[in-house]
Tab-separated table of N, CA and C in Angstrom:
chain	number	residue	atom	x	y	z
A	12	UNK	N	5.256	-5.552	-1.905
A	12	UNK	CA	4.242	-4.536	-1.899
A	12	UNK	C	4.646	-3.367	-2.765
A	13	UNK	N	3.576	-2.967	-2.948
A	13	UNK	CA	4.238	-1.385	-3.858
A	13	UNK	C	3.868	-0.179	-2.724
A	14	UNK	N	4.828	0.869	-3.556
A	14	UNK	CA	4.765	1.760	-2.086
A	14	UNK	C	3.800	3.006	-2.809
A	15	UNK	N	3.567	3.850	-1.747
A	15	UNK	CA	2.288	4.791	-2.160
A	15	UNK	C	3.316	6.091	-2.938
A	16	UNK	N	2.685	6.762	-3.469
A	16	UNK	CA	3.011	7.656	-4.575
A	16	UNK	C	2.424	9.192	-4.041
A	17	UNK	N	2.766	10.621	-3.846
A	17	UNK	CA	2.073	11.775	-3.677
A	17	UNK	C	0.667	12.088	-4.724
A	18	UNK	N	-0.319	12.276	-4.938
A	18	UNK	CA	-1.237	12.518	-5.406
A	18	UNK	C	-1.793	14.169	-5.861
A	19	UNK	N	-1.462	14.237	-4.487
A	19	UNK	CA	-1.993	15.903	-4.485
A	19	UNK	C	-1.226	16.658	-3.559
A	20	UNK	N	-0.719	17.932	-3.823
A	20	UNK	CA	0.101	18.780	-3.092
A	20	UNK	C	-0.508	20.123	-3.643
A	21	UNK	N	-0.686	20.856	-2.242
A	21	UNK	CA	-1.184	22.287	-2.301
A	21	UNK	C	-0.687	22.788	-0.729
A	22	UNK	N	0.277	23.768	-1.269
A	22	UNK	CA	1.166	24.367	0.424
A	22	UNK	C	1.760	22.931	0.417
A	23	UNK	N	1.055	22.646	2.156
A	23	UNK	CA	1.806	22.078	3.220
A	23	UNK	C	0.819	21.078	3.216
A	24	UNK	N	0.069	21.060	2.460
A	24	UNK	CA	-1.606	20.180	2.412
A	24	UNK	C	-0.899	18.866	1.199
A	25	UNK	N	-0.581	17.628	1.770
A	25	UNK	CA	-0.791	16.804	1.104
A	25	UNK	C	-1.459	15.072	0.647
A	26	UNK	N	-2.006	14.470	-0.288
A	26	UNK	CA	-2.543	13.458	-0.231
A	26	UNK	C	-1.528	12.350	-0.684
A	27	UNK	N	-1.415	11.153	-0.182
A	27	UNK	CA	-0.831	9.674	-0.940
A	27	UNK	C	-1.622	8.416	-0.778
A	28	UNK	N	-0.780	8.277	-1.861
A	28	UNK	CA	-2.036	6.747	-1.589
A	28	UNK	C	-0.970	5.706	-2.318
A	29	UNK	N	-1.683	4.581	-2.138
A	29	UNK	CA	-1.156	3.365	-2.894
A	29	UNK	C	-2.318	2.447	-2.981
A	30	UNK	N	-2.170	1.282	-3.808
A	30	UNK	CA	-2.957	0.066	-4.026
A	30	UNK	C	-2.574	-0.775	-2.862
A	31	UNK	N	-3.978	-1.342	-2.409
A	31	UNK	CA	-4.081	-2.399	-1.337
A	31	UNK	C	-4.286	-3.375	-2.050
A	32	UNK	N	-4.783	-4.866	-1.499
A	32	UNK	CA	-5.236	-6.461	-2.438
A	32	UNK	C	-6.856	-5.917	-2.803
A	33	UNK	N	-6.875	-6.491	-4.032
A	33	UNK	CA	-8.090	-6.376	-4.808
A	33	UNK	C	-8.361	-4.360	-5.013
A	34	UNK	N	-9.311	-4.027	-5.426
A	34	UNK	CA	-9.889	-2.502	-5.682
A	34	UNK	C	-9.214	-1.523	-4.541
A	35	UNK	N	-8.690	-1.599	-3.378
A	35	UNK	CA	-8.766	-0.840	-2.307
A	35	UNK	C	-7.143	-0.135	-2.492
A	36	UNK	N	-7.028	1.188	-1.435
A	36	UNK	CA	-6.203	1.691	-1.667
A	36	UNK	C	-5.863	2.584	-0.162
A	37	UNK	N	-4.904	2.523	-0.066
A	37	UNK	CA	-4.337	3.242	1.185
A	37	UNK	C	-4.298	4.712	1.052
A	38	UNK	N	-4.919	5.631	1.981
A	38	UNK	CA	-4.949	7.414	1.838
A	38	UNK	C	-4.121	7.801	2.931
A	39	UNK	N	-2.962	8.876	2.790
A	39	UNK	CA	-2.632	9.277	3.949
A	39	UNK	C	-2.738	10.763	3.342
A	40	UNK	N	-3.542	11.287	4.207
A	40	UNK	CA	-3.893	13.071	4.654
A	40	UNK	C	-2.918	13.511	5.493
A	41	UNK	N	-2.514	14.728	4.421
A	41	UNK	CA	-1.091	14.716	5.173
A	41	UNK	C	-1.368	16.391	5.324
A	42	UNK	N	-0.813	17.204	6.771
A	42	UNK	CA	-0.747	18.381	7.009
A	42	UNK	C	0.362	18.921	7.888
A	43	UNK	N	0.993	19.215	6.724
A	43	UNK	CA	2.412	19.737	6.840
A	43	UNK	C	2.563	21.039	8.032
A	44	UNK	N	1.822	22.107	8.121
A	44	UNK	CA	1.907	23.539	8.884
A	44	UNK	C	2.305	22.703	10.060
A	45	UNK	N	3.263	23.414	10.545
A	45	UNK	CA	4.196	23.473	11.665
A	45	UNK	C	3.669	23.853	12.875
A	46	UNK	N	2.718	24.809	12.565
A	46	UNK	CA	1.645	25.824	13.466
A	46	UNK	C	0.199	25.893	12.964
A	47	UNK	N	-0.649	26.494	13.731
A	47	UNK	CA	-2.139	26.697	13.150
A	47	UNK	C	-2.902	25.894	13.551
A	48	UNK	N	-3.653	26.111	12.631
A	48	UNK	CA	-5.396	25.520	12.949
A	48	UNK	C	-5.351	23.750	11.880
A	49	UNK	N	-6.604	23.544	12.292
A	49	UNK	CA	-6.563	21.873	11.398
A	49	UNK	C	-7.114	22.451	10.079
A	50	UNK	N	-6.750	21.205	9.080
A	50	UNK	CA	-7.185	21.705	7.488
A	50	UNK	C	-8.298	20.773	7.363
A	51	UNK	N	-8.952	21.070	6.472
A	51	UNK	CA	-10.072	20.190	6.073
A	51	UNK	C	-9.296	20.094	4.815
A	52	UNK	N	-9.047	18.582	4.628
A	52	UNK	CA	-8.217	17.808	3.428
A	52	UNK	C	-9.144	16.757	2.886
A	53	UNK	N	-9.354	17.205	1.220
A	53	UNK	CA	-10.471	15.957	0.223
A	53	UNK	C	-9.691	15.148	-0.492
A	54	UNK	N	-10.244	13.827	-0.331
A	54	UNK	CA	-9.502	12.754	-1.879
A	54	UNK	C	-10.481	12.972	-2.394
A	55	UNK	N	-10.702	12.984	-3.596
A	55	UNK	CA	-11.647	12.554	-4.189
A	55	UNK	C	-11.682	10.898	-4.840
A	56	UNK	N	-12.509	10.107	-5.340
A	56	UNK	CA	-12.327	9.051	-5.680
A	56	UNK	C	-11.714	8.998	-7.273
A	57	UNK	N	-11.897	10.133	-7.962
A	57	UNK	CA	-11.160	10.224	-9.177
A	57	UNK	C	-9.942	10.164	-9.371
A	58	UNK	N	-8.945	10.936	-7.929
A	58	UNK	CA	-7.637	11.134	-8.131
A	58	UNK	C	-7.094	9.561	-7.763
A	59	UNK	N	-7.909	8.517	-6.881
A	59	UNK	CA	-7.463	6.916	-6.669
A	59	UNK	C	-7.947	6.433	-8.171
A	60	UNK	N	-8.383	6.751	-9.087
A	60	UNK	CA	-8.521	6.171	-9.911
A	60	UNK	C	-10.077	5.404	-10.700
A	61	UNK	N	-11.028	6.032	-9.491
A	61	UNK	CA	-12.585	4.892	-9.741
A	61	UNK	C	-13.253	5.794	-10.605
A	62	UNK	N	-14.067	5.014	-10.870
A	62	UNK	CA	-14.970	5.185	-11.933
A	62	UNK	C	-16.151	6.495	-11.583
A	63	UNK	N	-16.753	7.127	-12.397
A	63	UNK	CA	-17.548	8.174	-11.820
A	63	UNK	C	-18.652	7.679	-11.112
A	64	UNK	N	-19.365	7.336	-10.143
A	64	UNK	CA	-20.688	6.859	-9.521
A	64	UNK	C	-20.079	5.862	-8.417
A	65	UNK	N	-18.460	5.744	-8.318
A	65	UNK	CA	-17.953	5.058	-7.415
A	65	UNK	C	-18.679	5.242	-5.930
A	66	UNK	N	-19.004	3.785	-5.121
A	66	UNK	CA	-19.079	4.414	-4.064
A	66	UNK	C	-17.878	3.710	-2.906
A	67	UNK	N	-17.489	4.248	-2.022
A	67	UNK	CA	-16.513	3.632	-1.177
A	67	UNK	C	-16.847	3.267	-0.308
A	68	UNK	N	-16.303	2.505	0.684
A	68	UNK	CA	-16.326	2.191	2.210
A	68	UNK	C	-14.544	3.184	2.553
A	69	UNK	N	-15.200	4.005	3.777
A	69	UNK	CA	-14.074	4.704	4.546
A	69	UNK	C	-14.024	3.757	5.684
A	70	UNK	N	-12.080	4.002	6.175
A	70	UNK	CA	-11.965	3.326	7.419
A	70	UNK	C	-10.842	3.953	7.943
A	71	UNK	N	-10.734	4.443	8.605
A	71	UNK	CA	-10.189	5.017	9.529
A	71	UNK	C	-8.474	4.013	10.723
A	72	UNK	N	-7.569	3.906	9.859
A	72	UNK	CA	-6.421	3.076	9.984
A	72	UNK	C	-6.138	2.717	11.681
A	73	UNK	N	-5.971	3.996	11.752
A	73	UNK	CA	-5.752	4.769	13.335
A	73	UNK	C	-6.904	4.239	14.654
A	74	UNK	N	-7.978	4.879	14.157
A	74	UNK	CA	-8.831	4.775	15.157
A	74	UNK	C	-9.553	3.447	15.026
A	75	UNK	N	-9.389	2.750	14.144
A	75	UNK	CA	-9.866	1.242	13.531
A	75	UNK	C	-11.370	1.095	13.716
A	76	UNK	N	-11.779	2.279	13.042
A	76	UNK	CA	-13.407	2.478	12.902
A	76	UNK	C	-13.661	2.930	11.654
A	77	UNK	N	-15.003	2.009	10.777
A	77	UNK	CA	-15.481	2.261	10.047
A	77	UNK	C	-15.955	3.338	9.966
A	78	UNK	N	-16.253	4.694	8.831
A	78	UNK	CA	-16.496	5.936	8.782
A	78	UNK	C	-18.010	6.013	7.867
A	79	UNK	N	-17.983	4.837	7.133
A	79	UNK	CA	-19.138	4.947	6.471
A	79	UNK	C	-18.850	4.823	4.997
A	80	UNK	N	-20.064	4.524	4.065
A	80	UNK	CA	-19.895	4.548	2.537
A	80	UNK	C	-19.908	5.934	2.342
A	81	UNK	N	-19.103	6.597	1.241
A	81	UNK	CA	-19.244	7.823	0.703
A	81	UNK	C	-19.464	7.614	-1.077
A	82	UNK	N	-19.492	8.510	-1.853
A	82	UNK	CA	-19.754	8.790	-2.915
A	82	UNK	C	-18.568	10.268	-3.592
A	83	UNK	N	-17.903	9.905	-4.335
A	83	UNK	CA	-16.901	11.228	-5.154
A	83	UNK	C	-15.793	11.174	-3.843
A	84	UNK	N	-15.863	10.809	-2.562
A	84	UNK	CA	-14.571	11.569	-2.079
A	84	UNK	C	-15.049	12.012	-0.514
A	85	UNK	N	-14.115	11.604	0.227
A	85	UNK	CA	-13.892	11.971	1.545
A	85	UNK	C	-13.165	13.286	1.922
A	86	UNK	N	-13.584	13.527	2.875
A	86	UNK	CA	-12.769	14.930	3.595
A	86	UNK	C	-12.405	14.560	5.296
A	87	UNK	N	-11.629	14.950	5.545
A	87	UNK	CA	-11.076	14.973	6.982
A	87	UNK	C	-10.859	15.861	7.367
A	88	UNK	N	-10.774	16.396	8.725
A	88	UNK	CA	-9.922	17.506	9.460
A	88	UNK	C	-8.707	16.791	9.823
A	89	UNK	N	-7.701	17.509	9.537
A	89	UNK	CA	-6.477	16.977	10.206
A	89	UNK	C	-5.622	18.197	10.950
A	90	UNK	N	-5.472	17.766	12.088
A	90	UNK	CA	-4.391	18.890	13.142
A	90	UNK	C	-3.288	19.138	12.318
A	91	UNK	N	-2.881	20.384	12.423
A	91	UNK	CA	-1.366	20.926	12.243
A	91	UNK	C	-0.354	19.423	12.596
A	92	UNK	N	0.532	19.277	11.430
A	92	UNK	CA	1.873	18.282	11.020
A	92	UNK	C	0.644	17.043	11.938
A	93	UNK	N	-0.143	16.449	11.011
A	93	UNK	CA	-1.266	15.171	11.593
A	93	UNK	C	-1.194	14.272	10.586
A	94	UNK	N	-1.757	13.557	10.287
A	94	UNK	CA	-2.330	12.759	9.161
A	94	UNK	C	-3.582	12.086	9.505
A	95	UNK	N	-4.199	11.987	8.497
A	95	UNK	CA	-4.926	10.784	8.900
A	95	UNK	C	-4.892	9.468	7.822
A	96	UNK	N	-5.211	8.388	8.389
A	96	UNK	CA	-4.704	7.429	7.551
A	96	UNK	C	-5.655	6.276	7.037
A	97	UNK	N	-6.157	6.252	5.601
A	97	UNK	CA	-7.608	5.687	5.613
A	97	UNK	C	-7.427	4.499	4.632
A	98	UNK	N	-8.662	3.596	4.569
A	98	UNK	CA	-8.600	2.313	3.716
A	98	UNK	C	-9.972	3.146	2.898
A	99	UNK	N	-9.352	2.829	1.924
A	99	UNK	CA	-10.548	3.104	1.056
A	99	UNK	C	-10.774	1.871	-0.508
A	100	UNK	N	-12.222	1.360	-0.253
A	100	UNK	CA	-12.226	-0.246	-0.675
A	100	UNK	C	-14.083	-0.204	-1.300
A	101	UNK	N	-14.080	-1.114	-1.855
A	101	UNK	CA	-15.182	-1.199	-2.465
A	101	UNK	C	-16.549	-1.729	-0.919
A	102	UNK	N	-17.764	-1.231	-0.785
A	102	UNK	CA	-18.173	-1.087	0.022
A	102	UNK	C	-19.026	-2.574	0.670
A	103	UNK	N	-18.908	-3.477	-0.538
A	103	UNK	CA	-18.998	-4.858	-0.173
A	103	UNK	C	-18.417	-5.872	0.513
A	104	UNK	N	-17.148	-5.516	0.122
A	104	UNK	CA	-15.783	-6.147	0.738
A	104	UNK	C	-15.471	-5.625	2.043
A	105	UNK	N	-15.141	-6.766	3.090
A	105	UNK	CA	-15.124	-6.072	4.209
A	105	UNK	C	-13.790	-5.138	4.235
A	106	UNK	N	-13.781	-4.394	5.088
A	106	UNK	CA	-12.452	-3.530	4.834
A	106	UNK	C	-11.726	-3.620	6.245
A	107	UNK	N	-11.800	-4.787	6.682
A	107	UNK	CA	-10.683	-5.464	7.734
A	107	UNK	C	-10.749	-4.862	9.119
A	108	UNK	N	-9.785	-5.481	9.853
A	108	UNK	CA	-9.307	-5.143	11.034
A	108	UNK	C	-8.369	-4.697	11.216
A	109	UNK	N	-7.600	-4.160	10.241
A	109	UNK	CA	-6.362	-3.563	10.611
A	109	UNK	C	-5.941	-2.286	11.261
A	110	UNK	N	-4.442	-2.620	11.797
A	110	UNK	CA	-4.584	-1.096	12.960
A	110	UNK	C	-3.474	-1.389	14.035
A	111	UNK	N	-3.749	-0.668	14.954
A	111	UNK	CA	-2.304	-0.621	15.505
A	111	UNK	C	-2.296	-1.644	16.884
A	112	UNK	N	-1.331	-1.897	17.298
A	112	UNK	CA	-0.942	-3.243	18.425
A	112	UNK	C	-1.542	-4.383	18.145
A	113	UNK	N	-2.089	-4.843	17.033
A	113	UNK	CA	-2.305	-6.123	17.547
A	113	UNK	C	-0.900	-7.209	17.048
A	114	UNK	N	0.092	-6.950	17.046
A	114	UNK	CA	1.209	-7.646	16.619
A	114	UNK	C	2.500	-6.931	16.938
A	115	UNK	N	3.737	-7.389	16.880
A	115	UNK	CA	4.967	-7.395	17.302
A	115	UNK	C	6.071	-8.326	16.458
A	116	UNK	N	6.902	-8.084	16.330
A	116	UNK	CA	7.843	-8.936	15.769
A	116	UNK	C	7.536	-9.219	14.202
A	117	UNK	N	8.198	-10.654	13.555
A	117	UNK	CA	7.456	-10.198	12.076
A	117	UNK	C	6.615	-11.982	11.816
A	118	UNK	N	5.789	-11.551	12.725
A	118	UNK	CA	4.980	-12.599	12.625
A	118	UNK	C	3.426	-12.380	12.403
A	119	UNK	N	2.666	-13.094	11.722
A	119	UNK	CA	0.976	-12.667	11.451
A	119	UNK	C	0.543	-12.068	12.188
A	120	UNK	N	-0.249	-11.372	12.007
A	120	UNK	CA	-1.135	-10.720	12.880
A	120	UNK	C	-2.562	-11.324	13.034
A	121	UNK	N	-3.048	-11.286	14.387
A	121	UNK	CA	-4.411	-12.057	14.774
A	121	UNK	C	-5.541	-11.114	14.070
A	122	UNK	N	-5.225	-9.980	14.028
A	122	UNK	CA	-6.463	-9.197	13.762
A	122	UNK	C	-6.940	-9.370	12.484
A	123	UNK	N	-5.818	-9.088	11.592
A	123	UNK	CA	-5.610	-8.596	9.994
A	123	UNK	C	-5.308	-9.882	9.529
A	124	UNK	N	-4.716	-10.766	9.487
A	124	UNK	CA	-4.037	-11.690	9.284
A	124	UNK	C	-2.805	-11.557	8.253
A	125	UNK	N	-2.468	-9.718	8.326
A	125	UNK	CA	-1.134	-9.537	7.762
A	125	UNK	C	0.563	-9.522	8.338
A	126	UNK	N	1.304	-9.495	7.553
A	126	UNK	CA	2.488	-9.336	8.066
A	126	UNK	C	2.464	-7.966	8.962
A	127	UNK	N	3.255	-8.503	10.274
A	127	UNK	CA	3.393	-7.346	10.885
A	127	UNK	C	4.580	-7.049	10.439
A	128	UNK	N	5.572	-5.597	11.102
A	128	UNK	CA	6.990	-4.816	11.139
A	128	UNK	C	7.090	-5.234	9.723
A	129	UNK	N	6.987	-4.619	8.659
A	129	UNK	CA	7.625	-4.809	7.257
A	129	UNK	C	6.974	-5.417	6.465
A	130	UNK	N	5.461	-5.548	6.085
A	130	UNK	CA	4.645	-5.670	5.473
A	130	UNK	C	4.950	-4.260	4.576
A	131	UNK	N	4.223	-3.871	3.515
A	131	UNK	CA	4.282	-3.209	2.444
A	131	UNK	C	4.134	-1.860	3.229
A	132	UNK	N	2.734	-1.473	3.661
A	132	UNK	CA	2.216	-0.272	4.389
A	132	UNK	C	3.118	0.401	5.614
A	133	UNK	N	3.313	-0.560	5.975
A	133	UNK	CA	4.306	-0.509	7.516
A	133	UNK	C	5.303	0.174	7.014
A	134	UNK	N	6.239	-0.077	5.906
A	134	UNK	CA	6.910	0.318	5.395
A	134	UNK	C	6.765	1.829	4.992
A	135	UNK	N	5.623	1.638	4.094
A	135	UNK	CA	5.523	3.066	3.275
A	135	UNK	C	5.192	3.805	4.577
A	136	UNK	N	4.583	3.793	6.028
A	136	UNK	CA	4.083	4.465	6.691
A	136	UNK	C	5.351	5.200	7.347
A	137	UNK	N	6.117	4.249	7.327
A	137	UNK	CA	7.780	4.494	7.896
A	137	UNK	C	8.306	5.532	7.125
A	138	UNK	N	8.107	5.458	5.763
A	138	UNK	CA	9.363	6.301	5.045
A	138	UNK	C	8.204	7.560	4.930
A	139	UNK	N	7.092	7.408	4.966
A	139	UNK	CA	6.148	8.834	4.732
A	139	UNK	C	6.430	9.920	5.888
A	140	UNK	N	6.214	9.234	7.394
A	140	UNK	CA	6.441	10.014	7.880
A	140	UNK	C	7.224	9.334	9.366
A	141	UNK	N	7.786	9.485	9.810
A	141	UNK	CA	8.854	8.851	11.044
A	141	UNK	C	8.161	8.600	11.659
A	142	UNK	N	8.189	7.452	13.013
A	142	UNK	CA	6.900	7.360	13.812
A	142	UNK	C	6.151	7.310	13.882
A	143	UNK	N	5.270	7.990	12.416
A	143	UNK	CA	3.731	7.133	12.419
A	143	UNK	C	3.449	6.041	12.339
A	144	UNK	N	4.450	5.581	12.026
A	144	UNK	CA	3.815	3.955	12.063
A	144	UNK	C	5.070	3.064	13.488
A	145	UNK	N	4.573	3.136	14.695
A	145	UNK	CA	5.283	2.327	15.579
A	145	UNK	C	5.293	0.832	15.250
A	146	UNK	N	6.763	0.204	16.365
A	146	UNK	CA	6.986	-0.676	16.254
A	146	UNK	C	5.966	-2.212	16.329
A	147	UNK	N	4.928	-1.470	16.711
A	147	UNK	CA	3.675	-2.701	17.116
A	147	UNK	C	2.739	-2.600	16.408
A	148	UNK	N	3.121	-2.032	14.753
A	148	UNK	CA	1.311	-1.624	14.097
A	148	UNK	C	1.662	-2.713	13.071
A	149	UNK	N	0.987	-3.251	12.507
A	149	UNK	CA	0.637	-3.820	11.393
A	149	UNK	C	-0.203	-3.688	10.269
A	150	UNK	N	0.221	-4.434	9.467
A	150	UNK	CA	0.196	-3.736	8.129
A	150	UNK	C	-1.005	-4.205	7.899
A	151	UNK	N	-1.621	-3.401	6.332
A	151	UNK	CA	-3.146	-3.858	5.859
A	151	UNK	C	-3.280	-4.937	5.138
A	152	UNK	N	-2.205	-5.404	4.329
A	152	UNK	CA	-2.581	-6.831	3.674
A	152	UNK	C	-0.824	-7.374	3.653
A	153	UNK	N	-1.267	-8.836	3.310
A	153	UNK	CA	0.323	-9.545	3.007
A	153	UNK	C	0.791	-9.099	2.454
């Protein structure tokens, strides 16, 4: 797998992403403040790389709910030191089941049908930020 790269940094406000299989790409909204209020944090679809009139399918890693097609770019609120963690994929293609417990050990996963513990994401989720990604989540693609 390849691992995700910083995108955007402003303060304590930051975006990463990486390439998923086929067009799609992994977002983690990242909010550094230690203290405070939640940030409202934007990707836009330019800084992943799409074309101008792009439209996306959002998905929501965490809560393993579809968010909807958008157009230019998503925004989130994210709590003080939060993330949120999104699939962002062309709006035809389904944009999976992936997400947390449905696997253990480093064997397929029923949901996703990816590698769990040490799949690509799992990984990058590990070194991005400690603990966000527990021992029972699995990853978004092989």
């Amino acid at each position: 797998g390849v691992a995700g790269d910083i995108i955007w940094k402003e303060g304590p406000l930051e975006i990463w992403a990486g390439p998923l299989e086929g067009d799609a790409r992994a977002v983690v909204l990242f909010n550094r403040h230690h203290a405070g209020l939640a940030e409202q944090i934007t990707v836009t679809w330019a800084q992943l790389g799409y074309k101008p009139g792009f439209k996306a399918a959002v998905r929501d890693l965490y809560a393993e709910k579809d968010l909807g097609v958008h157009e230019q770019g998503f925004t989130a609120t994210v709590a003080n030191y939060d993330v949120a963690v999104l699939r962002i994929s062309h709006p035809t293609k389904p944009s999976g089941t992936a997400g947390r417990r449905h696997c253990s050990s480093s064997s397929r996963c029923g949901a996703c049908g990816g590698r769990c513990n040490g799949g690509a994401f799992t990984r990058w989720m590990r070194g991005l930020w400690r603990g966000a990604a527990s021992s029972d989540a699995c990853c978004v693609s092989s």
